[in-house]
Amino acid sequence: MDADERDLSPEDAFSLLGNDTRIDIIQALWDADDPLSFSELHDRVGIRDSGQFNYHLNKLVGLFVRGKEGKYELTYAGFRIMGAIFSGTYTQRAEAETFELDAYCPDCGTELIAEYEEETVTVRCETCERNRSTFGLPPGAFEGRDESELRRTFERWLRNVFSLMADGVCLNCSGKTVGSLVTESEYFDEKQEVGIEFRCERCGDYATGNVGTYLLQHPAIIAFHYDHGIDLTKDPVWELEWPRPENATILSEEPLVAACTVTLDGDELTLTVDEELAVSVE
Ligand SMILES: [Zn+2]
Ligand SMILES: [Zn+2]
């Protein structure tokens, strides 16, 4: 199939899925270890009328199902449809829940909590009445994980989503993201004077974060923590004192440059970030 044939409208592509038999076909191909012949697939889907079965299978072939040498298998789009079903994003409404994070607010020492509501996690300190992070998470993340695994999943998900955006890739659509330093955002609280923003050029998705969160993936920061007994590739970051919004300050307005100082056991490391998010170690 060439690229032009695949250029379906979203309505056409998604309307192909609005049928039980077609979803059963995709599910059967997902469950199979190897490509299935017409009759194997027909048996597994369990629809009697072979004309009907053939009709629905043919609707899927080309976009969600690939026919090759008399056998059928899922295309990448078919795999992604099953991923979307398993994630629960479109099919489940998760219960609102509150989790204790087993990590403590660096400002006041209260145990931080994560609230999950409307498929969004908010990490907050109830004493300081301050949100530390807010991010979307599909309901599938909750299945089969106990509380301690969930705590880790919240933290890793947030960091990896942020890191993907910082690497120029949109989690939503795989489009190109562009990051910049910004001094104004509706998401800043009153203590924050500078932050980071990522925008996807393809779908327009948008994320903001503080400069410290962005710096968490810089090798100088990772090494500095490692030298002080903190492994940023494994240890949770909620309790770190320095990556807070107000710890990044404006070093220069024109061109815009922000500075952020990390202090661990009395040792200091200062990094600067320019408008295009290039980082320098001072
Ligand atoms: Zn607090
Ligand atoms: Zn996007």
Short mmCIF file of C-alpha atoms and ligand atoms in Angstrom, two decimals:
data_model
loop_
_atom_site.label_atom_id
_atom_site.label_comp_id
_atom_site.label_asym_id
_atom_site.label_seq_id
_atom_site.Cartn_x
_atom_site.Cartn_y
_atom_site.Cartn_z
CA MET A 1 0.00 0.00 0.00
CA ASP A 2 1.41 3.40 -0.87
CA ALA A 3 1.14 6.51 1.26
CA ASP A 4 -1.71 7.98 -0.77
CA GLU A 5 -3.97 4.98 -0.21
CA ARG A 6 -3.44 5.34 3.56
CA ASP A 7 -4.48 8.98 3.55
CA LEU A 8 -7.93 8.37 5.04
CA SER A 9 -9.87 11.02 6.87
CA PRO A 10 -10.04 10.46 10.64
CA GLU A 11 -13.83 9.90 10.30
CA ASP A 12 -13.31 7.15 7.73
CA ALA A 13 -10.49 5.48 9.67
CA PHE A 14 -12.35 5.44 13.00
CA SER A 15 -15.74 4.56 11.53
CA LEU A 16 -14.11 1.34 10.25
CA LEU A 17 -13.87 0.28 13.90
CA GLY A 18 -17.51 0.82 14.83
CA ASN A 19 -18.48 -2.82 14.60
CA ASP A 20 -18.23 -5.77 17.02
CA THR A 21 -17.01 -8.27 14.44
CA ARG A 22 -14.19 -5.98 13.32
CA ILE A 23 -13.02 -5.42 16.89
CA ASP A 24 -13.21 -9.22 17.40
CA ILE A 25 -11.02 -9.72 14.31
CA ILE A 26 -8.42 -7.26 15.58
CA GLN A 27 -8.53 -8.89 19.04
CA ALA A 28 -8.11 -12.40 17.55
CA LEU A 29 -5.09 -11.29 15.52
CA TRP A 30 -3.63 -9.63 18.62
CA ASP A 31 -4.09 -12.84 20.63
CA ALA A 32 -2.49 -15.00 17.92
CA ASP A 33 1.24 -15.64 18.09
CA ASP A 34 1.58 -15.92 14.32
CA PRO A 35 -0.31 -14.66 11.26
CA LEU A 36 -3.61 -16.52 10.76
CA SER A 37 -5.12 -17.99 7.62
CA PHE A 38 -8.63 -16.96 6.59
CA SER A 39 -10.17 -20.11 8.08
CA GLU A 40 -8.14 -19.94 11.34
CA LEU A 41 -9.18 -16.34 11.81
CA HIS A 42 -12.78 -17.14 10.90
CA ASP A 43 -12.86 -19.93 13.54
CA ARG A 44 -11.43 -17.71 16.25
CA VAL A 45 -13.81 -14.85 15.61
CA GLY A 46 -16.73 -17.27 15.83
CA ILE A 47 -19.11 -15.63 13.39
CA ARG A 48 -21.16 -18.18 11.40
CA ASP A 49 -21.84 -16.27 8.22
CA SER A 50 -18.69 -16.47 6.16
CA GLY A 51 -19.87 -13.75 3.76
CA GLN A 52 -20.35 -11.35 6.67
CA PHE A 53 -16.98 -12.32 8.11
CA ASN A 54 -15.28 -11.76 4.75
CA TYR A 55 -17.01 -8.40 4.35
CA HIS A 56 -15.79 -7.10 7.72
CA LEU A 57 -12.28 -8.50 7.30
CA ASN A 58 -11.95 -6.76 3.95
CA LYS A 59 -12.96 -3.46 5.53
CA LEU A 60 -9.99 -3.75 7.91
CA VAL A 61 -7.42 -4.93 5.37
CA GLY A 62 -5.18 -2.11 4.27
CA LEU A 63 -5.33 -0.04 7.43
CA PHE A 64 -5.60 -2.23 10.53
CA VAL A 65 -4.92 -5.66 9.07
CA ARG A 66 -2.34 -6.80 6.54
CA GLY A 67 -2.99 -9.76 4.23
CA LYS A 68 0.23 -11.49 3.24
CA GLU A 69 0.65 -14.82 1.46
CA GLY A 70 -2.83 -15.96 2.40
CA LYS A 71 -2.38 -15.06 6.09
CA TYR A 72 -3.55 -12.09 8.12
CA GLU A 73 -1.76 -10.04 10.77
CA LEU A 74 -2.15 -6.67 12.45
CA THR A 75 -0.51 -3.59 10.97
CA TYR A 76 1.14 -1.00 13.19
CA ALA A 77 -2.21 0.85 13.23
CA GLY A 78 -3.90 -2.38 14.40
CA PHE A 79 -1.38 -2.75 17.24
CA ARG A 80 -1.94 0.86 18.23
CA ILE A 81 -5.72 0.31 18.34
CA MET A 82 -5.21 -2.62 20.73
CA GLY A 83 -2.80 -0.47 22.79
CA ALA A 84 -5.48 2.23 23.00
CA ILE A 85 -8.06 -0.35 24.13
CA PHE A 86 -5.71 -1.82 26.77
CA SER A 87 -4.69 1.63 28.07
CA GLY A 88 -8.34 2.20 28.97
CA THR A 89 -8.07 5.82 27.90
CA TYR A 90 -11.17 5.58 25.69
CA THR A 91 -13.08 2.83 27.42
CA GLN A 92 -12.67 3.25 31.17
CA ARG A 93 -13.42 5.94 33.66
CA ALA A 94 -11.13 5.39 36.61
CA GLU A 95 -12.35 5.94 40.14
CA ALA A 96 -11.02 9.02 41.89
CA GLU A 97 -8.39 7.93 44.40
CA THR A 98 -5.79 9.43 46.69
CA PHE A 99 -2.38 7.87 47.29
CA GLU A 100 0.25 8.62 49.89
CA LEU A 101 3.54 8.96 48.08
CA ASP A 102 5.95 7.87 50.83
CA ALA A 103 7.86 11.06 49.99
CA TYR A 104 7.82 14.25 52.00
CA CYS A 105 7.35 17.89 51.05
CA PRO A 106 10.79 19.54 50.97
CA ASP A 107 9.22 22.74 52.35
CA CYS A 108 7.26 21.49 55.36
CA GLY A 109 7.90 17.75 55.76
CA THR A 110 4.27 16.67 55.23
CA GLU A 111 3.81 13.44 53.31
CA LEU A 112 2.99 14.27 49.70
CA ILE A 113 -0.16 12.85 48.17
CA ALA A 114 -1.10 12.00 44.60
CA GLU A 115 -4.75 12.49 43.69
CA TYR A 116 -6.07 10.67 40.63
CA GLU A 117 -9.18 12.14 39.13
CA GLU A 118 -10.44 12.35 35.54
CA GLU A 119 -7.39 10.41 34.33
CA THR A 120 -5.11 13.09 35.75
CA VAL A 121 -2.57 12.76 38.57
CA THR A 122 -1.94 15.76 40.79
CA VAL A 123 0.94 15.54 43.24
CA ARG A 124 0.43 17.98 46.07
CA CYS A 125 1.32 19.03 49.58
CA GLU A 126 -1.86 19.59 51.57
CA THR A 127 -0.11 21.65 54.23
CA CYS A 128 1.51 24.08 51.77
CA GLU A 129 -1.60 23.83 49.54
CA ARG A 130 0.73 23.61 46.59
CA ASN A 131 0.58 21.40 43.52
CA ARG A 132 3.95 19.99 42.57
CA SER A 133 2.98 18.21 39.35
CA THR A 134 -0.11 17.57 37.24
CA PHE A 135 -0.14 15.08 34.37
CA GLY A 136 -2.46 12.75 32.49
CA LEU A 137 -2.15 8.98 32.97
CA PRO A 138 -4.26 6.29 31.26
CA PRO A 139 -6.37 4.08 33.60
CA GLY A 140 -4.49 0.97 32.36
CA ALA A 141 -1.55 2.09 34.53
CA PHE A 142 -3.50 1.02 37.63
CA GLU A 143 -4.09 -2.58 36.68
CA GLY A 144 -1.90 -5.14 38.41
CA ARG A 145 0.20 -2.57 40.27
CA ASP A 146 0.29 -2.31 44.03
CA GLU A 147 0.64 1.08 45.75
CA SER A 148 4.40 1.11 45.79
CA GLU A 149 4.58 0.17 42.10
CA LEU A 150 2.06 2.91 41.35
CA ARG A 151 4.12 5.50 43.22
CA ARG A 152 7.06 4.60 41.05
CA THR A 153 4.93 4.57 37.90
CA PHE A 154 3.63 8.10 38.56
CA GLU A 155 7.16 9.39 38.97
CA ARG A 156 8.72 7.54 36.03
CA TRP A 157 5.82 8.35 33.71
CA LEU A 158 6.05 12.05 34.48
CA ARG A 159 9.82 12.14 34.01
CA ASN A 160 9.78 10.12 30.81
CA VAL A 161 6.96 12.12 29.25
CA PHE A 162 8.84 15.33 30.06
CA SER A 163 12.07 13.87 28.76
CA LEU A 164 10.41 12.76 25.51
CA MET A 165 9.05 16.28 24.96
CA ALA A 166 12.53 17.67 25.74
CA ASP A 167 13.98 15.30 23.14
CA GLY A 168 11.64 16.83 20.58
CA VAL A 169 8.99 14.10 20.39
CA CYS A 170 5.29 14.54 21.25
CA LEU A 171 3.84 11.66 23.30
CA ASN A 172 0.42 12.41 21.88
CA CYS A 173 1.19 12.26 18.15
CA SER A 174 4.96 11.65 17.73
CA GLY A 175 5.16 15.07 16.06
CA LYS A 176 8.03 17.49 16.54
CA THR A 177 8.06 19.48 19.77
CA VAL A 178 9.87 22.76 20.24
CA GLY A 179 10.94 23.89 23.68
CA SER A 180 11.62 27.39 24.93
CA LEU A 181 12.23 29.35 28.07
CA VAL A 182 9.24 31.48 29.05
CA THR A 183 8.65 34.18 31.65
CA GLU A 184 4.86 34.10 31.58
CA SER A 185 2.41 31.25 31.71
CA GLU A 186 -1.04 30.72 33.18
CA TYR A 187 0.46 27.63 34.85
CA PHE A 188 3.08 29.53 36.85
CA ASP A 189 2.32 30.15 40.49
CA GLU A 190 3.17 33.52 42.04
CA LYS A 191 6.65 32.42 43.11
CA GLN A 192 7.78 31.38 39.63
CA GLU A 193 9.52 33.87 37.34
CA VAL A 194 10.78 31.59 34.58
CA GLY A 195 9.89 28.16 33.25
CA ILE A 196 10.00 25.80 30.29
CA GLU A 197 7.35 25.28 27.67
CA PHE A 198 7.08 22.60 25.00
CA ARG A 199 4.72 22.84 22.05
CA CYS A 200 4.01 20.19 19.47
CA GLU A 201 4.14 21.60 15.95
CA ARG A 202 1.89 18.82 14.67
CA CYS A 203 -0.99 18.48 17.14
CA GLY A 204 -0.52 21.64 19.21
CA ASP A 205 -0.21 19.73 22.49
CA TYR A 206 1.44 21.77 25.15
CA ALA A 207 3.38 21.13 28.33
CA THR A 208 5.03 23.37 30.86
CA GLY A 209 7.53 22.55 33.51
CA ASN A 210 10.03 24.15 35.74
CA VAL A 211 13.66 24.63 34.76
CA GLY A 212 14.80 22.18 37.43
CA THR A 213 12.67 19.35 36.04
CA TYR A 214 14.23 19.95 32.64
CA LEU A 215 17.74 19.88 34.14
CA LEU A 216 17.12 16.51 35.86
CA GLN A 217 18.25 14.77 32.69
CA HIS A 218 21.45 16.77 32.22
CA PRO A 219 24.61 14.65 32.67
CA ALA A 220 26.24 17.22 34.98
CA ILE A 221 23.18 17.07 37.27
CA ILE A 222 23.01 13.27 37.17
CA ALA A 223 26.74 13.03 37.99
CA PHE A 224 26.54 15.65 40.76
CA HIS A 225 23.72 13.73 42.46
CA TYR A 226 25.47 10.41 41.96
CA ASP A 227 28.55 11.83 43.70
CA HIS A 228 26.25 12.68 46.63
CA GLY A 229 24.66 9.26 46.85
CA ILE A 230 21.49 9.97 44.81
CA ASP A 231 20.88 7.92 41.69
CA LEU A 232 18.51 10.02 39.57
CA THR A 233 17.91 7.12 37.22
CA LYS A 234 16.29 5.20 40.09
CA ASP A 235 15.54 7.39 43.12
CA PRO A 236 12.26 9.33 43.14
CA VAL A 237 12.61 13.07 42.65
CA TRP A 238 9.65 14.28 44.76
CA GLU A 239 11.83 14.93 47.79
CA LEU A 240 14.60 16.84 46.02
CA GLU A 241 14.69 20.36 47.32
CA TRP A 242 16.16 22.23 44.40
CA PRO A 243 13.98 21.50 41.33
CA ARG A 244 11.24 23.83 42.48
CA PRO A 245 9.88 26.62 40.29
CA GLU A 246 11.26 29.53 42.32
CA ASN A 247 14.78 28.08 42.34
CA ALA A 248 15.25 29.11 38.71
CA THR A 249 15.97 32.81 38.31
CA ILE A 250 16.34 35.13 35.36
CA LEU A 251 20.01 35.82 34.77
CA SER A 252 19.48 37.98 31.67
CA GLU A 253 16.34 39.30 29.96
CA GLU A 254 17.83 40.00 26.48
CA PRO A 255 18.66 37.34 25.47
CA LEU A 256 16.66 35.40 28.03
CA VAL A 257 18.85 33.17 30.21
CA ALA A 258 17.83 31.39 33.40
CA ALA A 259 20.10 30.06 36.12
CA CYS A 260 19.46 27.29 38.59
CA THR A 261 21.70 26.31 41.49
CA VAL A 262 21.68 22.87 43.05
CA THR A 263 23.01 22.52 46.59
CA LEU A 264 23.80 19.07 47.99
CA ASP A 265 25.64 18.58 51.29
CA GLY A 266 26.93 22.16 51.03
CA ASP A 267 28.34 21.69 47.50
CA GLU A 268 26.90 23.87 44.77
CA LEU A 269 26.41 23.38 41.06
CA THR A 270 24.96 26.15 38.88
CA LEU A 271 23.62 25.59 35.38
CA THR A 272 22.22 28.12 32.95
CA VAL A 273 19.56 27.56 30.29
CA ASP A 274 19.12 29.81 27.25
CA GLU A 275 15.99 30.60 25.22
CA GLU A 276 16.41 27.49 23.06
CA LEU A 277 17.01 25.37 26.18
CA ALA A 278 20.75 24.92 25.62
CA VAL A 279 22.33 24.18 29.01
CA SER A 280 25.74 25.38 30.23
CA VAL A 281 27.54 24.45 33.42
CA GLU A 282 28.90 27.53 35.19
ZN ZN B 1 4.49 21.26 52.21
ZN ZN B 2 1.68 16.23 19.07
#
